[in-house]
Coordinates of C-alpha atoms in Angstrom, one line a residue:
M1 CA 109.3 291.2 93.1
P2 CA 111.5 288.2 92.1
S3 CA 110.3 286.3 89.1
E4 CA 108.8 282.8 89.7
V5 CA 111.3 280.1 88.8
L6 CA 110.2 277.4 86.4
G7 CA 112.1 274.2 86.8
L8 CA 113.1 271.8 84.0
R9 CA 110.1 269.6 84.3
A10 CA 107.7 272.5 84.2
L11 CA 109.3 273.9 81.1
N12 CA 109.2 270.4 79.6
R13 CA 105.5 270.0 80.2
A14 CA 104.7 273.5 78.9
L15 CA 106.6 272.7 75.7
L16 CA 104.9 269.4 75.2
S17 CA 101.5 270.9 75.8
R18 CA 102.0 273.6 73.2
Q19 CA 103.5 271.2 70.8
R20 CA 100.3 269.1 71.2
L21 CA 102.4 266.1 72.4
L22 CA 100.9 266.0 75.9
D23 CA 97.3 265.5 74.8
R24 CA 96.8 264.2 71.3
A25 CA 93.6 265.6 69.8
D26 CA 91.6 263.4 67.5
L27 CA 90.9 264.5 64.0
P28 CA 87.2 264.9 63.1
D29 CA 85.5 262.5 60.8
D30 CA 84.5 264.9 58.1
A31 CA 86.9 265.8 55.3
D32 CA 86.5 269.6 55.7
G33 CA 87.1 269.3 59.5
R34 CA 90.2 267.1 59.0
R35 CA 91.6 269.5 56.5
A36 CA 91.1 272.5 58.7
A37 CA 92.5 270.8 61.7
V38 CA 95.7 269.7 59.8
I39 CA 96.3 273.2 58.4
G40 CA 95.5 274.7 61.8
T41 CA 98.1 272.5 63.5
I42 CA 100.7 273.4 60.9
E43 CA 100.0 277.1 61.5
H44 CA 100.0 276.7 65.3
L45 CA 103.4 275.1 65.1
V46 CA 104.6 277.9 62.7
G47 CA 105.5 275.2 60.3
L48 CA 107.1 271.7 60.4
Q49 CA 110.8 271.1 59.7
A50 CA 110.9 269.5 56.3
Q51 CA 114.6 269.1 55.3
A52 CA 113.6 265.5 54.2
P53 CA 110.4 264.9 52.3
F54 CA 108.4 262.9 54.8
P55 CA 109.1 263.9 58.4
P56 CA 106.1 266.3 58.4
Y57 CA 103.8 263.3 58.0
Y58 CA 105.3 261.7 61.1
G59 CA 105.3 265.0 62.9
L60 CA 101.5 265.4 62.4
W61 CA 100.9 261.7 63.2
S62 CA 102.6 262.2 66.6
R63 CA 100.3 265.1 67.4
L64 CA 96.9 264.3 65.8
G65 CA 94.9 261.2 66.6
G66 CA 93.7 259.4 63.5
F67 CA 96.0 261.3 61.2
R68 CA 96.6 259.5 57.9
P69 CA 99.1 260.3 55.0
E70 CA 96.1 261.2 52.8
D71 CA 95.3 264.0 55.3
L72 CA 98.4 265.9 54.2
A73 CA 99.4 264.7 50.7
P74 CA 96.5 266.4 48.8
L75 CA 97.2 269.7 50.6
L76 CA 100.6 269.7 48.8
T77 CA 99.1 269.0 45.4
D78 CA 96.3 271.5 45.8
R79 CA 98.8 274.2 47.0
S80 CA 97.2 274.6 50.5
V81 CA 100.6 273.9 52.0
V82 CA 104.1 274.4 50.6
R83 CA 107.8 273.6 51.4
I84 CA 110.1 276.7 51.5
A85 CA 113.3 277.8 53.2
L86 CA 112.4 279.8 56.4
M87 CA 113.6 279.6 60.0
R88 CA 117.3 279.1 60.2
G89 CA 117.4 279.0 56.5
T90 CA 116.0 275.4 56.5
I91 CA 113.1 273.9 54.6
H92 CA 109.8 274.1 56.4
L93 CA 106.3 272.9 55.5
V94 CA 103.9 275.8 56.1
S95 CA 100.4 276.8 55.0
A96 CA 99.9 278.9 51.8
R97 CA 98.5 281.6 54.0
D98 CA 101.8 281.8 56.1
C99 CA 104.3 281.2 53.3
L100 CA 105.1 284.7 52.0
P101 CA 104.5 286.6 55.2
L102 CA 106.9 284.3 57.1
R103 CA 109.4 284.5 54.3
H104 CA 109.4 288.3 54.3
Q105 CA 109.9 288.4 58.1
L106 CA 112.8 285.9 57.8
Q107 CA 114.4 287.2 54.7
P108 CA 117.4 288.7 56.6
V109 CA 118.3 285.1 57.7
L110 CA 118.4 283.8 54.2
E111 CA 120.5 286.7 52.9
R112 CA 122.9 286.6 55.8
G113 CA 123.4 282.8 55.3
V114 CA 124.2 283.1 51.6
R115 CA 126.6 286.0 52.2
G116 CA 128.4 283.9 54.8
T117 CA 128.7 280.8 52.7
F118 CA 128.9 282.1 49.1
G119 CA 129.8 285.8 49.5
R120 CA 133.2 285.5 47.9
Q121 CA 131.9 283.3 45.1
L122 CA 129.2 285.8 44.3
A123 CA 131.4 289.0 44.5
G124 CA 130.6 291.3 41.6
V125 CA 127.1 289.7 40.9
D126 CA 124.3 292.3 41.2
P127 CA 121.7 290.7 43.6
G128 CA 118.8 292.4 41.9
A129 CA 119.9 291.1 38.5
L130 CA 120.5 287.6 39.9
A131 CA 117.1 287.5 41.5
A132 CA 115.4 288.7 38.4
A133 CA 117.2 286.2 36.2
G134 CA 116.6 283.3 38.6
R135 CA 112.9 284.2 39.0
E136 CA 112.4 284.2 35.2
L137 CA 114.0 280.8 34.8
V138 CA 112.1 279.0 37.6
E139 CA 108.8 280.6 36.6
S140 CA 109.2 279.4 33.0
A141 CA 109.6 275.8 34.3
P142 CA 110.4 274.4 37.8
M143 CA 114.1 273.5 38.0
T144 CA 116.5 271.7 40.2
F145 CA 119.3 273.8 41.7
S146 CA 121.8 272.1 39.4
Q147 CA 119.7 273.1 36.4
L148 CA 119.2 276.6 37.7
G149 CA 122.9 277.0 38.4
E150 CA 123.9 275.8 34.9
A151 CA 121.4 278.2 33.3
L152 CA 122.6 281.2 35.3
A153 CA 126.2 280.4 34.6
E154 CA 125.6 281.2 30.9
R155 CA 125.2 284.8 32.0
W156 CA 127.7 284.7 34.8
P157 CA 130.4 282.3 33.6
D158 CA 133.0 283.4 36.0
H159 CA 131.0 282.3 39.1
P160 CA 130.3 278.8 40.3
P161 CA 126.8 277.5 39.2
A162 CA 126.1 276.2 42.7
A163 CA 126.7 279.6 44.3
L164 CA 124.5 281.3 41.7
A165 CA 121.7 278.9 42.4
Q166 CA 122.0 279.4 46.2
G167 CA 122.0 283.1 45.7
V168 CA 118.6 282.8 44.0
R169 CA 117.4 280.6 46.8
A170 CA 118.2 283.4 49.3
L171 CA 116.8 286.2 47.2
V172 CA 113.7 284.7 45.7
P173 CA 111.1 282.7 47.8
L174 CA 111.4 279.3 46.1
V175 CA 109.0 276.4 46.9
Q176 CA 109.6 272.8 46.1
V177 CA 106.8 271.5 43.9
P178 CA 105.1 268.1 43.9
P179 CA 105.4 265.2 43.5
R180 CA 108.3 265.9 45.9
A181 CA 107.1 265.1 49.4
V182 CA 103.8 263.6 48.3
W183 CA 103.3 260.3 50.3
G184 CA 103.8 257.2 48.1
R185 CA 105.5 259.2 45.3
S186 CA 109.0 260.4 44.6
G187 CA 110.4 263.3 42.6
Q188 CA 113.4 265.6 42.3
S189 CA 113.6 268.8 44.2
L190 CA 112.1 271.1 41.6
H191 CA 111.6 274.8 42.4
T192 CA 109.5 277.7 41.3
S193 CA 108.7 281.0 43.0
A194 CA 106.2 281.0 45.8
E195 CA 104.3 283.8 44.1
R196 CA 103.9 281.9 40.8
W197 CA 102.9 278.7 42.7
L198 CA 100.4 280.5 44.9
G199 CA 99.1 283.0 42.2
Q200 CA 100.3 286.0 44.1
P201 CA 102.0 289.1 42.8
A202 CA 105.8 289.2 43.1
R203 CA 107.7 291.9 44.9
A204 CA 109.6 294.3 42.6
A205 CA 112.9 293.9 44.5
A206 CA 114.9 290.9 45.4
S207 CA 114.6 291.8 49.1
P208 CA 111.7 293.3 51.0
P209 CA 112.0 297.1 51.0
A210 CA 113.7 298.4 54.1
R211 CA 111.1 299.0 56.8
P212 CA 111.3 301.7 59.5
A213 CA 112.7 300.2 62.6
R214 CA 109.3 300.6 64.4
A215 CA 107.4 298.7 61.7
R216 CA 110.0 295.9 61.7
V217 CA 109.7 295.6 65.5
Q218 CA 105.9 295.3 65.3
S219 CA 106.1 292.7 62.5
L220 CA 108.6 290.6 64.4
A221 CA 106.6 291.0 67.6
G222 CA 103.8 289.1 65.9
L223 CA 106.2 286.3 64.9
M224 CA 107.7 286.0 68.4
T225 CA 104.2 285.9 69.9
R226 CA 103.5 282.9 67.7
Y227 CA 106.8 281.3 68.7
L228 CA 105.9 281.6 72.4
A229 CA 102.4 280.0 71.7
A230 CA 104.1 277.0 70.2
F231 CA 107.5 276.8 72.1
G232 CA 107.3 279.0 75.2
P233 CA 108.2 279.9 77.8
A234 CA 111.5 281.0 76.2
T235 CA 114.5 283.3 76.5
A236 CA 115.7 285.8 73.9
R237 CA 118.4 283.3 72.9
D238 CA 115.8 280.6 72.3
M239 CA 113.9 282.9 70.0
A240 CA 117.0 283.7 68.0
A241 CA 118.0 280.0 67.9
W242 CA 114.6 279.1 66.4
S243 CA 114.3 281.8 63.9
G244 CA 117.9 282.6 63.0
L245 CA 117.1 286.3 63.5
T246 CA 119.4 288.7 65.4
G247 CA 118.7 291.9 67.2
L248 CA 115.5 290.7 68.9
R249 CA 115.9 292.6 72.2
P250 CA 113.8 295.7 70.9
V251 CA 111.1 293.2 69.8
L252 CA 110.9 291.7 73.3
E253 CA 110.8 295.2 74.9
E254 CA 107.9 296.0 72.6
L255 CA 106.2 292.9 73.8
R256 CA 107.1 293.0 77.5
P257 CA 104.0 294.9 78.7
S258 CA 101.8 292.1 77.2
L259 CA 103.9 289.2 78.5
V260 CA 104.6 287.5 81.8
T261 CA 108.2 286.7 82.8
F262 CA 109.8 283.9 84.8
T263 CA 113.3 282.7 85.3
D264 CA 114.8 279.3 84.7
E265 CA 117.0 277.4 87.2
Q266 CA 120.1 279.1 85.8
G267 CA 118.6 282.6 86.3
A268 CA 117.8 283.4 82.6
E269 CA 114.7 285.5 81.9
L270 CA 111.9 283.6 80.3
F271 CA 109.1 285.3 78.4
D272 CA 105.6 283.9 77.9
L273 CA 102.0 284.6 77.0
P274 CA 99.8 285.1 80.0
S275 CA 97.1 282.7 78.9
A276 CA 99.4 280.0 77.5
P277 CA 99.2 276.6 79.2
R278 CA 101.9 275.8 81.9
P279 CA 101.0 272.5 83.3
G280 CA 103.0 271.4 86.3
G281 CA 106.0 269.2 86.2
D282 CA 104.1 266.3 87.8
V283 CA 101.6 266.0 84.9
I284 CA 102.0 262.6 83.2
A285 CA 103.6 262.7 79.7
P286 CA 102.8 259.7 77.5
V287 CA 105.4 258.0 75.4
R288 CA 105.7 259.6 72.0
L289 CA 107.8 258.9 68.9
V290 CA 108.8 262.2 67.4
A291 CA 109.7 262.8 63.8
E292 CA 113.2 263.2 62.3
F293 CA 114.3 266.8 62.3
D294 CA 111.3 267.7 64.5
N295 CA 111.4 271.3 65.7
L296 CA 110.6 270.1 69.2
V297 CA 114.3 269.3 69.6
L298 CA 115.7 272.1 67.4
S299 CA 113.9 275.3 68.5
H300 CA 115.7 276.4 71.7
A301 CA 119.2 277.6 72.5
D302 CA 119.0 275.5 75.7
R303 CA 117.4 272.2 74.7
T304 CA 117.7 270.6 78.1
R305 CA 114.0 271.1 78.6
V306 CA 113.5 268.1 76.2
V307 CA 116.9 266.4 75.8
S308 CA 120.0 266.4 78.0
A309 CA 123.2 267.9 76.6
E310 CA 124.9 264.4 76.7
N311 CA 122.0 262.8 74.8
L312 CA 121.8 265.6 72.3
K313 CA 125.3 264.7 71.0
R314 CA 123.9 261.3 69.9
F315 CA 121.7 263.1 67.3
Y316 CA 124.5 264.5 65.2
T317 CA 125.3 261.7 62.8
I318 CA 128.0 261.6 60.1
N319 CA 125.4 261.6 57.2
G320 CA 123.6 264.6 58.6
I321 CA 120.4 262.8 59.3
F322 CA 118.7 264.0 62.5
P323 CA 116.9 260.9 63.7
G324 CA 113.5 260.4 65.2
S325 CA 113.4 260.5 69.0
V326 CA 111.6 258.5 71.7
L327 CA 110.0 260.6 74.5
I328 CA 109.6 258.8 77.8
D329 CA 108.3 260.9 80.7
G330 CA 108.5 263.9 78.4
F331 CA 112.3 263.7 77.7
V332 CA 114.2 262.2 74.8
A333 CA 115.2 258.7 76.0
G334 CA 116.2 257.1 72.7
L335 CA 116.1 257.1 68.9
W336 CA 114.0 255.3 66.4
R337 CA 114.8 254.2 62.9
L338 CA 112.5 252.7 60.3
A339 CA 113.4 250.2 57.6
R340 CA 111.1 248.6 55.1
N341 CA 111.2 245.9 52.4
K342 CA 108.4 244.4 50.3
S343 CA 107.1 242.2 53.1
T344 CA 108.1 243.8 56.5
A345 CA 108.5 247.1 58.1
T346 CA 110.9 247.1 61.0
L347 CA 111.0 249.9 63.7
T348 CA 114.2 249.7 65.7
I349 CA 114.3 251.5 69.0
E350 CA 117.7 252.5 70.5
L351 CA 117.3 253.6 74.1
F352 CA 119.9 255.6 75.9
G353 CA 119.5 253.6 79.2
P354 CA 117.4 250.9 80.9
Q355 CA 113.6 251.5 81.2
T356 CA 111.4 249.7 83.7
D357 CA 108.4 249.4 81.4
L358 CA 108.8 249.0 77.6
D359 CA 105.1 248.1 76.9
P360 CA 104.1 251.8 76.2
V361 CA 107.1 252.1 73.8
V362 CA 106.1 249.0 71.9
D363 CA 102.4 250.2 71.8
E364 CA 103.5 253.5 70.3
A365 CA 105.8 251.8 67.8
E366 CA 103.1 249.4 66.7
R367 CA 100.8 252.4 66.2
M368 CA 103.4 254.1 64.1
L369 CA 103.9 251.0 61.9
G370 CA 100.1 250.8 61.5
F371 CA 100.2 254.4 60.2
C372 CA 103.2 254.2 57.8
A373 CA 103.1 250.6 56.7
P374 CA 99.6 249.1 57.0
D375 CA 100.0 246.7 54.1
V376 CA 103.0 244.7 55.4
S377 CA 104.0 242.8 58.5
H378 CA 105.5 244.6 61.5
D379 CA 108.5 244.1 63.6
V380 CA 109.5 246.2 66.6
R381 CA 113.1 245.7 67.8
F382 CA 115.2 247.1 70.6
A383 CA 118.9 247.7 69.9
A384 CA 121.9 249.0 71.8
I385 CA 123.1 252.5 70.9
G386 CA 126.1 252.1 68.6

């Protein structure tokens, strides 16, 4: 029988529901409950994009009622969560429990990326020797990539220090250590190995040992099931866009008996978990301010379920910053930017077009300012897109 067609609004509402942006759950009052809920949300989302230090705080604020910076900052310092290169080779905030399993599943993405960018510059360097030398250095004391590259260049003087450091980043699971990304503090991007930071044994090889094809498929089937729980329904191309992995078709065929399938309006096959929420397109979606670099906007090959192709172009700025977005009726309708001085925090909203009711946008903006700048006066402004 023909698959049911899911329209754009149905896909949008399903995504918002799974991203916990449709209904915002309140954090419990007790400390243990709050801690468990924050870590549980991070794990449900399979991490939060963390290219910049502080977007994960805003990402959790947009999803959890009553979230405060102090609900996340101690989890970084007590090593319950870490920042590490994972999906698409980019930095993500993940739980300590997820850190190394995810890194092992996504290791091919990191190695493919470094070969593509630095392969020629690293020609002749033995990957195992580079990984071992890099690990020894960062485990003796956390280092910036500049420091790491300079130290490695003493052994490999004919190769660029930056390439050597990036080679280690790809071969060794490196975490950025506090005070980097701790709210209210600042610090350089200092790295050590995830195993040293989390007190776990290191693998003997730079890369995970080659798995039989069947074992790899089963491992990635678990990862893609988690992706669907947080981002589905989705196509094979969506899963590849989120993860950076290739060759996922056998994984989907392994999963197919346990999934349901639909088609989108262009006829592409969508995979989904049978029990996952799929609210209808007529469900009301509240205004939300979504964090910079949020995976909501970055995790599908076809992003029109949340932002139109025309509006997506507005996100790619010259300085590489992927700005925060304003959701109105579930779709990206504008951008937000925050500026602060000693006395005032100003949240500027840039909408892509006219809106009939700005009060909910102002209310959400005031709520954000109360979260991130409670000790200064607040100013919400609307500006034209430049």
